[in-house]
PDB file of C-alpha atoms in Angstrom:
ATOM      1  CA  MET A   1      -6.037  -4.239 -12.611  1.00 86.00           C
ATOM      2  CA  GLY A   2      -2.772  -3.199 -11.042  1.00 95.00           C
ATOM      3  CA  ARG A   3       0.848  -2.866 -12.068  1.00 98.00           C
ATOM      4  CA  ILE A   4       2.669  -4.734  -9.305  1.00 98.00           C
ATOM      5  CA  LEU A   5       6.264  -4.985  -8.058  1.00 98.00           C
ATOM      6  CA  VAL A   6       6.917  -8.314  -6.286  1.00 98.00           C
ATOM      7  CA  VAL A   7       9.636  -8.304  -3.605  1.00 98.00           C
ATOM      8  CA  ASP A   8      10.871 -11.503  -1.919  1.00 97.00           C
ATOM      9  CA  ASP A   9      14.331 -12.955  -1.398  1.00 96.00           C
ATOM     10  CA  THR A  10      13.332 -16.416  -2.650  1.00 95.00           C
ATOM     11  CA  LEU A  11      12.681 -17.064  -6.329  1.00 97.00           C
ATOM     12  CA  PHE A  12      10.093 -19.721  -5.471  1.00 96.00           C
ATOM     13  CA  MET A  13       7.945 -17.268  -3.460  1.00 95.00           C
ATOM     14  CA  ARG A  14       8.252 -14.540  -6.102  1.00 97.00           C
ATOM     15  CA  THR A  15       7.193 -16.985  -8.812  1.00 97.00           C
ATOM     16  CA  LEU A  16       4.273 -18.288  -6.755  1.00 97.00           C
ATOM     17  CA  LEU A  17       3.036 -14.788  -5.991  1.00 97.00           C
ATOM     18  CA  LYS A  18       3.511 -13.627  -9.590  1.00 97.00           C
ATOM     19  CA  ASN A  19       1.428 -16.566 -10.842  1.00 97.00           C
ATOM     20  CA  ILE A  20      -1.385 -15.797  -8.384  1.00 98.00           C
ATOM     21  CA  LEU A  21      -1.378 -12.100  -9.306  1.00 98.00           C
ATOM     22  CA  PHE A  22      -1.199 -12.830 -13.038  1.00 97.00           C
ATOM     23  CA  SER A  23      -4.152 -15.225 -12.733  1.00 97.00           C
ATOM     24  CA  GLY A  24      -6.109 -12.345 -11.185  1.00 96.00           C
ATOM     25  CA  GLY A  25      -5.462 -10.139 -14.209  1.00 97.00           C
ATOM     26  CA  HIS A  26      -2.645  -8.037 -12.751  1.00 97.00           C
ATOM     27  CA  THR A  27       0.540  -7.021 -14.560  1.00 97.00           C
ATOM     28  CA  ILE A  28       3.892  -7.786 -12.924  1.00 98.00           C
ATOM     29  CA  VAL A  29       6.112  -4.823 -13.784  1.00 98.00           C
ATOM     30  CA  GLY A  30       9.163  -6.067 -11.900  1.00 98.00           C
ATOM     31  CA  GLU A  31      10.612  -8.025  -9.049  1.00 97.00           C
ATOM     32  CA  ALA A  32      13.311  -7.551  -6.447  1.00 98.00           C
ATOM     33  CA  GLU A  33      15.090  -9.903  -4.062  1.00 96.00           C
ATOM     34  CA  ASN A  34      16.020  -7.479  -1.270  1.00 97.00           C
ATOM     35  CA  GLY A  35      15.018  -4.149   0.201  1.00 97.00           C
ATOM     36  CA  ASP A  36      17.689  -2.116  -1.583  1.00 97.00           C
ATOM     37  CA  ASP A  37      16.567  -3.473  -4.954  1.00 97.00           C
ATOM     38  CA  ALA A  38      12.926  -2.851  -4.007  1.00 98.00           C
ATOM     39  CA  ILE A  39      13.517   0.858  -3.415  1.00 98.00           C
ATOM     40  CA  ALA A  40      15.464   1.239  -6.671  1.00 98.00           C
ATOM     41  CA  LYS A  41      12.841  -0.670  -8.674  1.00 98.00           C
ATOM     42  CA  TYR A  42      10.037   1.365  -7.100  1.00 98.00           C
ATOM     43  CA  GLN A  43      11.691   4.594  -8.276  1.00 98.00           C
ATOM     44  CA  GLU A  44      12.324   3.139 -11.735  1.00 98.00           C
ATOM     45  CA  LEU A  45       8.957   1.450 -12.338  1.00 98.00           C
ATOM     46  CA  ASN A  46       6.459   3.478 -10.273  1.00 97.00           C
ATOM     47  CA  PRO A  47       4.126   0.499  -9.678  1.00 98.00           C
ATOM     48  CA  ASP A  48       0.535   0.761  -8.444  1.00 98.00           C
ATOM     49  CA  LEU A  49       1.277  -1.734  -5.666  1.00 98.00           C
ATOM     50  CA  VAL A  50       4.207  -3.520  -4.037  1.00 98.00           C
ATOM     51  CA  THR A  51       4.096  -6.911  -2.339  1.00 98.00           C
ATOM     52  CA  MET A  52       6.960  -6.876   0.169  1.00 97.00           C
ATOM     53  CA  ASP A  53       8.452  -9.765   2.122  1.00 95.00           C
ATOM     54  CA  ILE A  54       9.370  -8.736   5.658  1.00 94.00           C
ATOM     55  CA  VAL A  55      12.448 -10.901   6.278  1.00 92.00           C
ATOM     56  CA  MET A  56      15.124 -10.356   3.604  1.00 93.00           C
ATOM     57  CA  PRO A  57      18.899  -9.888   3.447  1.00 88.00           C
ATOM     58  CA  LYS A  58      20.659  -6.521   3.014  1.00 89.00           C
ATOM     59  CA  LYS A  59      17.586  -4.435   3.871  1.00 94.00           C
ATOM     60  CA  ASN A  60      14.478  -5.984   5.395  1.00 94.00           C
ATOM     61  CA  GLY A  61      10.942  -5.252   4.275  1.00 96.00           C
ATOM     62  CA  ILE A  62      10.230  -2.763   7.068  1.00 95.00           C
ATOM     63  CA  ASP A  63      13.273  -0.647   6.163  1.00 97.00           C
ATOM     64  CA  ALA A  64      12.440  -0.906   2.455  1.00 98.00           C
ATOM     65  CA  LEU A  65       8.875   0.188   3.227  1.00 97.00           C
ATOM     66  CA  LYS A  66      10.268   3.253   5.029  1.00 97.00           C
ATOM     67  CA  GLY A  67      12.468   4.028   2.019  1.00 98.00           C
ATOM     68  CA  ILE A  68       9.583   3.720  -0.440  1.00 98.00           C
ATOM     69  CA  LYS A  69       7.299   5.844   1.755  1.00 97.00           C
ATOM     70  CA  THR A  70      10.005   8.543   1.826  1.00 97.00           C
ATOM     71  CA  ILE A  71       9.953   8.604  -1.989  1.00 96.00           C
ATOM     72  CA  ASP A  72       6.167   8.326  -2.265  1.00 98.00           C
ATOM     73  CA  PRO A  73       4.056   8.825   0.868  1.00 97.00           C
ATOM     74  CA  ASN A  74       1.027   7.458  -1.023  1.00 97.00           C
ATOM     75  CA  ALA A  75       2.733   4.185  -2.014  1.00 98.00           C
ATOM     76  CA  LYS A  76       0.545   1.103  -1.660  1.00 98.00           C
ATOM     77  CA  VAL A  77       2.512  -1.732  -0.061  1.00 98.00           C
ATOM     78  CA  ILE A  78       1.228  -5.107   1.116  1.00 97.00           C
ATOM     79  CA  MET A  79       3.545  -6.991   3.462  1.00 96.00           C
ATOM     80  CA  CYS A  80       4.105 -10.732   3.066  1.00 95.00           C
ATOM     81  CA  THR A  81       4.717 -12.567   6.311  1.00 89.00           C
ATOM     82  CA  ALA A  82       4.998 -16.028   7.776  1.00 85.00           C
ATOM     83  CA  VAL A  83       2.651 -17.193  10.490  1.00 75.00           C
ATOM     84  CA  GLY A  84       3.933 -16.045  13.880  1.00 78.00           C
ATOM     85  CA  GLN A  85       5.295 -12.655  12.810  1.00 79.00           C
ATOM     86  CA  GLU A  86       2.419 -10.597  14.185  1.00 80.00           C
ATOM     87  CA  GLN A  87       4.721  -8.048  15.848  1.00 86.00           C
ATOM     88  CA  MET A  88       6.473  -7.370  12.540  1.00 88.00           C
ATOM     89  CA  VAL A  89       3.096  -6.936  10.815  1.00 88.00           C
ATOM     90  CA  LYS A  90       1.995  -4.411  13.452  1.00 89.00           C
ATOM     91  CA  LEU A  91       5.242  -2.489  12.952  1.00 92.00           C
ATOM     92  CA  ALA A  92       4.786  -2.582   9.172  1.00 94.00           C
ATOM     93  CA  VAL A  93       1.254  -1.193   9.433  1.00 93.00           C
ATOM     94  CA  LYS A  94       2.475   1.582  11.747  1.00 94.00           C
ATOM     95  CA  THR A  95       5.181   2.334   9.167  1.00 94.00           C
ATOM     96  CA  GLY A  96       2.622   2.683   6.398  1.00 96.00           C
ATOM     97  CA  ALA A  97       1.803  -0.740   4.951  1.00 97.00           C
ATOM     98  CA  ARG A  98      -1.745  -0.857   3.600  1.00 96.00           C
ATOM     99  CA  GLY A  99      -2.258  -4.573   4.271  1.00 94.00           C
ATOM    100  CA  TYR A 100      -0.641  -7.960   4.637  1.00 94.00           C
ATOM    101  CA  ILE A 101      -0.836 -11.516   3.351  1.00 94.00           C
ATOM    102  CA  VAL A 102       0.322 -14.622   5.174  1.00 91.00           C
ATOM    103  CA  LYS A 103       2.528 -17.406   3.823  1.00 90.00           C
ATOM    104  CA  PRO A 104       1.775 -19.990   2.608  1.00 89.00           C
ATOM    105  CA  PHE A 105      -0.130 -17.910   0.081  1.00 92.00           C
ATOM    106  CA  GLN A 106      -3.738 -18.768  -0.702  1.00 94.00           C
ATOM    107  CA  ALA A 107      -4.755 -17.288  -4.051  1.00 97.00           C
ATOM    108  CA  PRO A 108      -8.245 -16.046  -3.059  1.00 97.00           C
ATOM    109  CA  LYS A 109      -6.893 -14.241   0.015  1.00 96.00           C
ATOM    110  CA  VAL A 110      -3.985 -12.704  -1.922  1.00 97.00           C
ATOM    111  CA  LEU A 111      -6.267 -11.413  -4.689  1.00 97.00           C
ATOM    112  CA  GLU A 112      -8.816 -10.089  -2.186  1.00 97.00           C
ATOM    113  CA  GLU A 113      -6.161  -8.143  -0.268  1.00 96.00           C
ATOM    114  CA  VAL A 114      -4.698  -6.722  -3.487  1.00 97.00           C
ATOM    115  CA  LYS A 115      -8.178  -5.673  -4.656  1.00 96.00           C
ATOM    116  CA  ASN A 116      -8.882  -4.013  -1.286  1.00 96.00           C
ATOM    117  CA  VAL A 117      -5.609  -2.078  -1.281  1.00 97.00           C
ATOM    118  CA  LEU A 118      -5.785  -1.018  -4.932  1.00 97.00           C
ATOM    119  CA  GLY A 119      -9.333   0.169  -4.372  1.00 92.00           C
ATOM    120  CA  ALA A 120      -8.347   2.210  -1.314  1.00 58.00           C
TER     121      ALA A 120
END
């Protein structure tokens, strides 16, 4: 199971995602509420996987993904997106995201994507 950093600007979404991941046997090593915090926490915690919201204040998920990939080109990041943000998802994948999950989160789909990315 993976050591995961959860990044989302809303506490509710972070808590929901943490509960899903925890139920799947994963360890939550930290959380961040914006892209700047995500990069700092990634350096500090060196997680196996990051779940990253795309739309956040200060630094969005795409820019945070770029920052993390600069630190660790092999970083495993799954983007979290709302329905209708397909263009942002395509950009995230081009930038180096390994996968994505769509809000509202459905536990089986979240755990399947995490398993796929951690196994890659």
